[in-house]
Amino acid sequence: MIQLSLVGIGTGNPDHLTGQAIAEMRAADLVMVPLKGADKADLADLRLQLCASLAPDTPVATFDLPRRAADGDYLPAVADWHDAIARIWAETLAGHFPKGGKAVLLVWGDPSLYDSTLRIAERVRAGGMVLRVRVVPGITSLSALTAAHAIPLNTPGAPVVITTGRRLRDGGWPEGADSVAVMLDAGGAFQAIDPEGVQIWWGAYLGMPQEHLIAGPLARVGAQIISERASLRARHGWIMDIYLLRKARPDGPGRGASSTP
């Protein structure tokens, strides 16, 4: 039996790791760290720094993460990509644990929110490996965003929709929602909606030293976000960002608190 713990690490800030996450890392026989290429080397470095500072006695194994095909249909490409990752996980686990053991995989944010690690783990099990999966929750980018701007996620009695940039761009504003949190946006999906009466709270590199925040009426700050995002991506070689959109209600209370740096 191999136990694989998927440990949420928030945005990589050591202060974001829970006591449970640190204990899981220290009790493990191995921490698995994916390498995403030279352009995202500092993401692996952050994970390795967490291991060195919080669980220095736990061995670390790195592995190269395959790239998802950029052409063709999106969902089949994602499925093929997950299959390839599952094979690498299985090979790494089998190579280190011929007689069983406990491994940890560090996951940005929380493993339950727009993350593929749980689905990949199911593929490993489907491939025949006896695998017990544990999840240690982490701070999500969404909670880090609302904390950074000091705003509530929802308006009173109203629903919140969590979606992706692709869905917002293709489908527009989700019906019935006052507030829409947008993740995994390749950049500027909010340009597909009517900005009239919409507030945006945007954040990149949340919880990191290079954290960057912009907030305000979408019609006024949308272009600024596009420009700043491109500049930050060029400077760092990668970007992780998220934003919350909110429509003002006709009766007034839809905007919520605002924090505009």
PDB file of C-alpha atoms in Angstrom:
ATOM      1  CA  MET A   1       0.000   0.000   0.000  1.00  0.00           C
ATOM      2  CA  ILE A   2       1.276   3.439  -0.950  1.00  0.00           C
ATOM      3  CA  GLN A   3      -0.236   6.497   0.707  1.00  0.00           C
ATOM      4  CA  LEU A   4      -0.208   9.685  -1.324  1.00  0.00           C
ATOM      5  CA  SER A   5      -1.070  12.875   0.526  1.00  0.00           C
ATOM      6  CA  LEU A   6      -2.119  15.841  -1.602  1.00  0.00           C
ATOM      7  CA  VAL A   7      -1.112  18.797   0.539  1.00  0.00           C
ATOM      8  CA  GLY A   8      -2.491  22.258  -0.187  1.00  0.00           C
ATOM      9  CA  ILE A   9       0.226  24.898   0.203  1.00  0.00           C
ATOM     10  CA  GLY A  10      -1.715  28.057  -0.585  1.00  0.00           C
ATOM     11  CA  THR A  11       0.292  30.422  -2.764  1.00  0.00           C
ATOM     12  CA  GLY A  12       3.664  29.124  -1.622  1.00  0.00           C
ATOM     13  CA  ASN A  13       4.000  31.507   1.309  1.00  0.00           C
ATOM     14  CA  PRO A  14       5.294  29.436   4.264  1.00  0.00           C
ATOM     15  CA  ASP A  15       2.795  31.245   6.501  1.00  0.00           C
ATOM     16  CA  HIS A  16      -0.038  29.766   4.410  1.00  0.00           C
ATOM     17  CA  LEU A  17       0.788  26.164   5.308  1.00  0.00           C
ATOM     18  CA  THR A  18      -1.321  24.723   8.090  1.00  0.00           C
ATOM     19  CA  GLY A  19       0.093  22.753  10.984  1.00  0.00           C
ATOM     20  CA  GLN A  20      -1.483  19.660   9.444  1.00  0.00           C
ATOM     21  CA  ALA A  21       0.337  20.291   6.158  1.00  0.00           C
ATOM     22  CA  ILE A  22       3.702  20.645   7.888  1.00  0.00           C
ATOM     23  CA  ALA A  23       3.117  17.508   9.972  1.00  0.00           C
ATOM     24  CA  GLU A  24       2.215  15.565   6.825  1.00  0.00           C
ATOM     25  CA  MET A  25       5.420  16.661   5.108  1.00  0.00           C
ATOM     26  CA  ARG A  26       7.541  15.697   8.096  1.00  0.00           C
ATOM     27  CA  ALA A  27       5.902  12.285   8.473  1.00  0.00           C
ATOM     28  CA  ALA A  28       6.306  11.387   4.798  1.00  0.00           C
ATOM     29  CA  ASP A  29       8.962   9.133   3.310  1.00  0.00           C
ATOM     30  CA  LEU A  30       9.149  11.299   0.206  1.00  0.00           C
ATOM     31  CA  VAL A  31       7.971  14.635  -1.173  1.00  0.00           C
ATOM     32  CA  MET A  32       7.327  14.715  -4.930  1.00  0.00           C
ATOM     33  CA  VAL A  33       8.051  18.027  -6.682  1.00  0.00           C
ATOM     34  CA  PRO A  34       7.115  18.600 -10.352  1.00  0.00           C
ATOM     35  CA  LEU A  35       9.406  20.592 -12.635  1.00  0.00           C
ATOM     36  CA  LYS A  36       7.498  22.723 -15.144  1.00  0.00           C
ATOM     37  CA  GLY A  37      10.379  23.885 -17.328  1.00  0.00           C
ATOM     38  CA  ALA A  38      12.910  26.697 -17.158  1.00  0.00           C
ATOM     39  CA  ASP A  39      10.289  29.443 -17.510  1.00  0.00           C
ATOM     40  CA  LYS A  40       8.591  28.290 -14.290  1.00  0.00           C
ATOM     41  CA  ALA A  41      11.680  27.150 -12.386  1.00  0.00           C
ATOM     42  CA  ASP A  42      10.943  29.468  -9.471  1.00  0.00           C
ATOM     43  CA  LEU A  43       7.668  27.600  -8.836  1.00  0.00           C
ATOM     44  CA  ALA A  44       9.663  24.421  -8.224  1.00  0.00           C
ATOM     45  CA  ASP A  45      12.179  26.434  -6.219  1.00  0.00           C
ATOM     46  CA  LEU A  46       9.382  27.646  -3.930  1.00  0.00           C
ATOM     47  CA  ARG A  47       8.317  24.066  -3.267  1.00  0.00           C
ATOM     48  CA  LEU A  48      11.912  23.000  -2.644  1.00  0.00           C
ATOM     49  CA  GLN A  49      12.404  25.904  -0.236  1.00  0.00           C
ATOM     50  CA  LEU A  50       9.299  24.843   1.688  1.00  0.00           C
ATOM     51  CA  CYS A  51      10.678  21.314   1.941  1.00  0.00           C
ATOM     52  CA  ALA A  52      14.093  22.519   3.087  1.00  0.00           C
ATOM     53  CA  SER A  53      12.719  24.864   5.734  1.00  0.00           C
ATOM     54  CA  LEU A  54       9.721  22.921   7.024  1.00  0.00           C
ATOM     55  CA  ALA A  55      10.640  19.243   6.496  1.00  0.00           C
ATOM     56  CA  PRO A  56      14.425  19.108   6.045  1.00  0.00           C
ATOM     57  CA  ASP A  57      14.670  15.413   6.927  1.00  0.00           C
ATOM     58  CA  THR A  58      12.168  14.230   4.300  1.00  0.00           C
ATOM     59  CA  PRO A  59      13.737  13.153   0.980  1.00  0.00           C
ATOM     60  CA  VAL A  60      12.599  14.961  -2.173  1.00  0.00           C
ATOM     61  CA  ALA A  61      12.096  13.520  -5.663  1.00  0.00           C
ATOM     62  CA  THR A  62      11.643  15.798  -8.657  1.00  0.00           C
ATOM     63  CA  PHE A  63      10.023  14.827 -11.943  1.00  0.00           C
ATOM     64  CA  ASP A  64       9.464  16.584 -15.252  1.00  0.00           C
ATOM     65  CA  LEU A  65       5.865  17.553 -15.855  1.00  0.00           C
ATOM     66  CA  PRO A  66       4.718  16.975 -19.445  1.00  0.00           C
ATOM     67  CA  ARG A  67       3.165  19.851 -21.372  1.00  0.00           C
ATOM     68  CA  ARG A  68      -0.454  19.865 -22.465  1.00  0.00           C
ATOM     69  CA  ALA A  69      -1.014  19.928 -26.212  1.00  0.00           C
ATOM     70  CA  ALA A  70      -1.970  23.430 -27.267  1.00  0.00           C
ATOM     71  CA  ASP A  71      -3.766  22.398 -30.444  1.00  0.00           C
ATOM     72  CA  GLY A  72      -6.926  20.337 -30.928  1.00  0.00           C
ATOM     73  CA  ASP A  73      -9.965  20.138 -28.665  1.00  0.00           C
ATOM     74  CA  TYR A  74      -9.432  21.303 -25.085  1.00  0.00           C
ATOM     75  CA  LEU A  75     -10.994  18.483 -23.050  1.00  0.00           C
ATOM     76  CA  PRO A  76      -9.377  15.579 -24.978  1.00  0.00           C
ATOM     77  CA  ALA A  77      -6.038  17.376 -24.715  1.00  0.00           C
ATOM     78  CA  VAL A  78      -6.485  17.711 -20.951  1.00  0.00           C
ATOM     79  CA  ALA A  79      -7.411  14.012 -20.636  1.00  0.00           C
ATOM     80  CA  ASP A  80      -4.291  12.957 -22.548  1.00  0.00           C
ATOM     81  CA  TRP A  81      -2.189  15.287 -20.417  1.00  0.00           C
ATOM     82  CA  HIS A  82      -3.599  13.832 -17.192  1.00  0.00           C
ATOM     83  CA  ASP A  83      -2.926  10.305 -18.446  1.00  0.00           C
ATOM     84  CA  ALA A  84       0.710  11.237 -19.098  1.00  0.00           C
ATOM     85  CA  ILE A  85       1.106  12.784 -15.638  1.00  0.00           C
ATOM     86  CA  ALA A  86      -0.497   9.728 -14.005  1.00  0.00           C
ATOM     87  CA  ARG A  87       2.064   7.475 -15.691  1.00  0.00           C
ATOM     88  CA  ILE A  88       4.917   9.620 -14.345  1.00  0.00           C
ATOM     89  CA  TRP A  89       3.438   9.582 -10.843  1.00  0.00           C
ATOM     90  CA  ALA A  90       3.065   5.807 -10.967  1.00  0.00           C
ATOM     91  CA  GLU A  91       6.644   5.340 -12.158  1.00  0.00           C
ATOM     92  CA  THR A  92       7.982   7.682  -9.469  1.00  0.00           C
ATOM     93  CA  LEU A  93       6.013   6.018  -6.672  1.00  0.00           C
ATOM     94  CA  ALA A  94       6.835   2.485  -7.815  1.00  0.00           C
ATOM     95  CA  GLY A  95      10.517   3.347  -8.098  1.00  0.00           C
ATOM     96  CA  HIS A  96      10.737   4.697  -4.566  1.00  0.00           C
ATOM     97  CA  PHE A  97       8.261   2.400  -2.816  1.00  0.00           C
ATOM     98  CA  PRO A  98       8.547  -1.204  -4.023  1.00  0.00           C
ATOM     99  CA  LYS A  99       7.217  -2.296  -0.607  1.00  0.00           C
ATOM    100  CA  GLY A 100       4.945   0.643   0.164  1.00  0.00           C
ATOM    101  CA  GLY A 101       5.417   3.985   1.848  1.00  0.00           C
ATOM    102  CA  LYS A 102       4.084   7.507   2.353  1.00  0.00           C
ATOM    103  CA  ALA A 103       4.513  10.225  -0.263  1.00  0.00           C
ATOM    104  CA  VAL A 104       3.447  13.862  -0.348  1.00  0.00           C
ATOM    105  CA  LEU A 105       2.658  16.012  -3.366  1.00  0.00           C
ATOM    106  CA  LEU A 106       2.540  19.752  -2.740  1.00  0.00           C
ATOM    107  CA  VAL A 107      -0.436  21.391  -4.451  1.00  0.00           C
ATOM    108  CA  TRP A 108      -0.898  25.103  -5.094  1.00  0.00           C
ATOM    109  CA  GLY A 109      -3.967  26.431  -3.283  1.00  0.00           C
ATOM    110  CA  ASP A 110      -6.291  23.590  -2.329  1.00  0.00           C
ATOM    111  CA  PRO A 111      -6.568  20.207  -4.096  1.00  0.00           C
ATOM    112  CA  SER A 112     -10.353  20.545  -4.369  1.00  0.00           C
ATOM    113  CA  LEU A 113     -10.628  23.862  -6.255  1.00  0.00           C
ATOM    114  CA  TYR A 114      -9.868  23.872  -9.990  1.00  0.00           C
ATOM    115  CA  ASP A 115      -6.971  21.498  -9.536  1.00  0.00           C
ATOM    116  CA  SER A 116      -6.389  18.184 -11.298  1.00  0.00           C
ATOM    117  CA  THR A 117      -4.387  16.222  -8.734  1.00  0.00           C
ATOM    118  CA  LEU A 118      -7.349  14.237  -7.375  1.00  0.00           C
ATOM    119  CA  ARG A 119      -8.372  13.193 -10.880  1.00  0.00           C
ATOM    120  CA  ILE A 120      -4.796  12.224 -11.714  1.00  0.00           C
ATOM    121  CA  ALA A 121      -4.584  10.146  -8.536  1.00  0.00           C
ATOM    122  CA  GLU A 122      -7.711   8.276  -9.661  1.00  0.00           C
ATOM    123  CA  ARG A 123      -5.966   7.508 -12.942  1.00  0.00           C
ATOM    124  CA  VAL A 124      -3.001   6.070 -11.025  1.00  0.00           C
ATOM    125  CA  ARG A 125      -5.347   3.783  -9.105  1.00  0.00           C
ATOM    126  CA  ALA A 126      -7.157   2.819 -12.296  1.00  0.00           C
ATOM    127  CA  GLY A 127      -3.789   1.754 -13.683  1.00  0.00           C
ATOM    128  CA  GLY A 128      -3.513  -0.929 -11.010  1.00  0.00           C
ATOM    129  CA  MET A 129      -1.510   0.710  -8.228  1.00  0.00           C
ATOM    130  CA  VAL A 130      -2.808   0.186  -4.691  1.00  0.00           C
ATOM    131  CA  LEU A 131      -2.955   3.800  -3.621  1.00  0.00           C
ATOM    132  CA  ARG A 132      -4.536   5.433  -0.595  1.00  0.00           C
ATOM    133  CA  VAL A 133      -5.158   9.137  -1.165  1.00  0.00           C
ATOM    134  CA  ARG A 134      -5.322  11.712   1.617  1.00  0.00           C
ATOM    135  CA  VAL A 135      -6.094  15.399   1.183  1.00  0.00           C
ATOM    136  CA  VAL A 136      -4.764  18.159   3.406  1.00  0.00           C
ATOM    137  CA  PRO A 137      -6.674  21.363   2.599  1.00  0.00           C
ATOM    138  CA  GLY A 138      -4.880  24.601   1.856  1.00  0.00           C
ATOM    139  CA  ILE A 139      -5.641  28.298   1.514  1.00  0.00           C
ATOM    140  CA  THR A 140      -7.198  28.889  -1.885  1.00  0.00           C
ATOM    141  CA  SER A 141      -6.272  31.718  -4.228  1.00  0.00           C
ATOM    142  CA  LEU A 142      -9.879  32.853  -3.856  1.00  0.00           C
ATOM    143  CA  SER A 143      -9.635  33.278  -0.091  1.00  0.00           C
ATOM    144  CA  ALA A 144      -6.222  34.921  -0.517  1.00  0.00           C
ATOM    145  CA  LEU A 145      -7.769  37.369  -3.000  1.00  0.00           C
ATOM    146  CA  THR A 146     -10.664  38.412  -0.771  1.00  0.00           C
ATOM    147  CA  ALA A 147      -8.308  38.723   2.204  1.00  0.00           C
ATOM    148  CA  ALA A 148      -5.841  40.859   0.257  1.00  0.00           C
ATOM    149  CA  HIS A 149      -8.610  43.263  -0.774  1.00  0.00           C
ATOM    150  CA  ALA A 150     -10.437  42.986   2.575  1.00  0.00           C
ATOM    151  CA  ILE A 151     -13.770  42.227   0.904  1.00  0.00           C
ATOM    152  CA  PRO A 152     -16.474  39.583   1.386  1.00  0.00           C
ATOM    153  CA  LEU A 153     -16.817  36.948  -1.301  1.00  0.00           C
ATOM    154  CA  ASN A 154     -20.601  37.245  -1.515  1.00  0.00           C
ATOM    155  CA  THR A 155     -23.302  39.834  -1.124  1.00  0.00           C
ATOM    156  CA  PRO A 156     -26.053  39.095   1.444  1.00  0.00           C
ATOM    157  CA  GLY A 157     -28.253  36.199   0.403  1.00  0.00           C
ATOM    158  CA  ALA A 158     -26.801  36.045  -3.110  1.00  0.00           C
ATOM    159  CA  PRO A 159     -24.961  33.205  -4.874  1.00  0.00           C
ATOM    160  CA  VAL A 160     -21.356  33.228  -6.055  1.00  0.00           C
ATOM    161  CA  VAL A 161     -20.249  31.505  -9.253  1.00  0.00           C
ATOM    162  CA  ILE A 162     -16.675  30.217  -9.511  1.00  0.00           C
ATOM    163  CA  THR A 163     -15.700  29.750 -13.135  1.00  0.00           C
ATOM    164  CA  THR A 164     -12.790  29.884 -15.573  1.00  0.00           C
ATOM    165  CA  GLY A 165     -11.650  32.516 -18.000  1.00  0.00           C
ATOM    166  CA  ARG A 166     -12.529  30.215 -20.876  1.00  0.00           C
ATOM    167  CA  ARG A 167     -16.117  29.825 -19.651  1.00  0.00           C
ATOM    168  CA  LEU A 168     -16.569  33.553 -19.027  1.00  0.00           C
ATOM    169  CA  ARG A 169     -15.239  34.372 -22.485  1.00  0.00           C
ATOM    170  CA  ASP A 170     -17.423  31.791 -24.226  1.00  0.00           C
ATOM    171  CA  GLY A 171     -20.594  32.045 -22.145  1.00  0.00           C
ATOM    172  CA  GLY A 172     -20.633  35.552 -20.741  1.00  0.00           C
ATOM    173  CA  TRP A 173     -21.909  36.523 -17.284  1.00  0.00           C
ATOM    174  CA  PRO A 174     -23.385  33.479 -15.479  1.00  0.00           C
ATOM    175  CA  GLU A 175     -27.122  33.818 -15.095  1.00  0.00           C
ATOM    176  CA  GLY A 176     -28.420  34.636 -11.626  1.00  0.00           C
ATOM    177  CA  ALA A 177     -25.043  35.544 -10.094  1.00  0.00           C
ATOM    178  CA  ASP A 178     -24.179  38.833  -8.406  1.00  0.00           C
ATOM    179  CA  SER A 179     -20.564  37.801  -7.896  1.00  0.00           C
ATOM    180  CA  VAL A 180     -18.324  35.816 -10.243  1.00  0.00           C
ATOM    181  CA  ALA A 181     -14.852  34.565  -9.282  1.00  0.00           C
ATOM    182  CA  VAL A 182     -12.706  33.835 -12.316  1.00  0.00           C
ATOM    183  CA  MET A 183      -9.755  31.447 -12.250  1.00  0.00           C
ATOM    184  CA  LEU A 184      -7.406  30.023 -14.894  1.00  0.00           C
ATOM    185  CA  ASP A 185      -7.773  33.025 -17.163  1.00  0.00           C
ATOM    186  CA  ALA A 186      -5.107  33.237 -19.845  1.00  0.00           C
ATOM    187  CA  GLY A 187      -5.704  36.969 -19.728  1.00  0.00           C
ATOM    188  CA  GLY A 188      -8.516  39.443 -20.180  1.00  0.00           C
ATOM    189  CA  ALA A 189     -11.601  37.234 -20.347  1.00  0.00           C
ATOM    190  CA  PHE A 190     -13.489  40.025 -18.563  1.00  0.00           C
ATOM    191  CA  GLN A 191     -13.295  41.971 -21.805  1.00  0.00           C
ATOM    192  CA  ALA A 192     -16.064  39.693 -23.124  1.00  0.00           C
ATOM    193  CA  ILE A 193     -18.667  41.141 -20.743  1.00  0.00           C
ATOM    194  CA  ASP A 194     -20.388  44.518 -20.558  1.00  0.00           C
ATOM    195  CA  PRO A 195     -18.407  46.490 -17.951  1.00  0.00           C
ATOM    196  CA  GLU A 196     -21.281  48.784 -17.041  1.00  0.00           C
ATOM    197  CA  GLY A 197     -21.960  48.591 -13.299  1.00  0.00           C
ATOM    198  CA  VAL A 198     -19.291  45.922 -12.696  1.00  0.00           C
ATOM    199  CA  GLN A 199     -16.584  46.134 -10.044  1.00  0.00           C
ATOM    200  CA  ILE A 200     -13.417  44.038 -10.277  1.00  0.00           C
ATOM    201  CA  TRP A 201     -10.929  42.990  -7.615  1.00  0.00           C
ATOM    202  CA  TRP A 202      -7.830  41.485  -9.244  1.00  0.00           C
ATOM    203  CA  GLY A 203      -4.717  39.975  -7.711  1.00  0.00           C
ATOM    204  CA  ALA A 204      -1.552  38.335  -8.972  1.00  0.00           C
ATOM    205  CA  TYR A 205       1.120  36.391  -7.034  1.00  0.00           C
ATOM    206  CA  LEU A 206      -1.134  36.524  -3.977  1.00  0.00           C
ATOM    207  CA  GLY A 207       0.708  36.071  -0.711  1.00  0.00           C
ATOM    208  CA  MET A 208       4.103  36.328  -2.420  1.00  0.00           C
ATOM    209  CA  PRO A 209       6.587  39.212  -2.191  1.00  0.00           C
ATOM    210  CA  GLN A 210       5.622  40.296  -5.727  1.00  0.00           C
ATOM    211  CA  GLU A 211       1.887  40.433  -4.909  1.00  0.00           C
ATOM    212  CA  HIS A 212       0.059  42.954  -7.099  1.00  0.00           C
ATOM    213  CA  LEU A 213      -3.508  44.206  -6.590  1.00  0.00           C
ATOM    214  CA  ILE A 214      -5.865  46.359  -8.649  1.00  0.00           C
ATOM    215  CA  ALA A 215      -9.508  47.123  -7.880  1.00  0.00           C
ATOM    216  CA  GLY A 216     -12.200  49.461  -9.118  1.00  0.00           C
ATOM    217  CA  PRO A 217     -14.901  49.840 -11.751  1.00  0.00           C
ATOM    218  CA  LEU A 218     -14.171  47.420 -14.589  1.00  0.00           C
ATOM    219  CA  ALA A 219     -14.705  50.113 -17.224  1.00  0.00           C
ATOM    220  CA  ARG A 220     -11.963  52.203 -15.610  1.00  0.00           C
ATOM    221  CA  VAL A 221      -9.336  49.635 -14.530  1.00  0.00           C
ATOM    222  CA  GLY A 222      -9.809  46.820 -17.059  1.00  0.00           C
ATOM    223  CA  ALA A 223      -7.209  48.164 -19.488  1.00  0.00           C
ATOM    224  CA  GLN A 224      -4.801  48.782 -16.606  1.00  0.00           C
ATOM    225  CA  ILE A 225      -5.102  45.151 -15.527  1.00  0.00           C
ATOM    226  CA  ILE A 226      -4.377  43.923 -19.053  1.00  0.00           C
ATOM    227  CA  SER A 227      -1.278  46.119 -19.240  1.00  0.00           C
ATOM    228  CA  GLU A 228       0.007  45.281 -15.746  1.00  0.00           C
ATOM    229  CA  ARG A 229      -0.577  41.580 -16.276  1.00  0.00           C
ATOM    230  CA  ALA A 230       1.481  41.551 -19.483  1.00  0.00           C
ATOM    231  CA  SER A 231       4.272  43.515 -17.794  1.00  0.00           C
ATOM    232  CA  LEU A 232       4.376  41.223 -14.755  1.00  0.00           C
ATOM    233  CA  ARG A 233       4.364  38.083 -16.899  1.00  0.00           C
ATOM    234  CA  ALA A 234       7.255  39.402 -18.977  1.00  0.00           C
ATOM    235  CA  ARG A 235       9.178  40.339 -15.836  1.00  0.00           C
ATOM    236  CA  HIS A 236       8.722  37.030 -13.979  1.00  0.00           C
ATOM    237  CA  GLY A 237       8.258  34.579 -16.871  1.00  0.00           C
ATOM    238  CA  TRP A 238       4.943  33.323 -15.444  1.00  0.00           C
ATOM    239  CA  ILE A 239       1.887  34.655 -13.666  1.00  0.00           C
ATOM    240  CA  MET A 240      -0.794  33.318 -11.345  1.00  0.00           C
ATOM    241  CA  ASP A 241      -3.769  35.633 -10.994  1.00  0.00           C
ATOM    242  CA  ILE A 242      -7.444  35.576 -10.100  1.00  0.00           C
ATOM    243  CA  TYR A 243     -10.233  38.120  -9.910  1.00  0.00           C
ATOM    244  CA  LEU A 244     -13.697  38.698  -8.519  1.00  0.00           C
ATOM    245  CA  LEU A 245     -16.371  40.496 -10.532  1.00  0.00           C
ATOM    246  CA  ARG A 246     -19.480  41.940  -8.924  1.00  0.00           C
ATOM    247  CA  LYS A 247     -22.515  43.637 -10.430  1.00  0.00           C
ATOM    248  CA  ALA A 248     -24.191  46.413  -8.527  1.00  0.00           C
ATOM    249  CA  ARG A 249     -27.779  45.529  -7.641  1.00  0.00           C
ATOM    250  CA  PRO A 250     -30.538  47.912  -8.707  1.00  0.00           C
ATOM    251  CA  ASP A 251     -31.306  48.464  -5.020  1.00  0.00           C
ATOM    252  CA  GLY A 252     -27.734  49.400  -4.260  1.00  0.00           C
ATOM    253  CA  PRO A 253     -25.974  46.849  -2.006  1.00  0.00           C
ATOM    254  CA  GLY A 254     -24.330  44.754  -4.718  1.00  0.00           C
ATOM    255  CA  ARG A 255     -20.914  46.398  -4.703  1.00  0.00           C
ATOM    256  CA  GLY A 256     -19.755  45.338  -1.282  1.00  0.00           C
ATOM    257  CA  ALA A 257     -16.595  46.687   0.316  1.00  0.00           C
ATOM    258  CA  SER A 258     -13.953  48.102  -1.978  1.00  0.00           C
ATOM    259  CA  SER A 259     -10.204  48.320  -1.626  1.00  0.00           C
ATOM    260  CA  THR A 260      -8.396  50.187  -4.374  1.00  0.00           C
ATOM    261  CA  PRO A 261      -4.615  50.364  -3.873  1.00  0.00           C
TER     262      PRO A 261
END
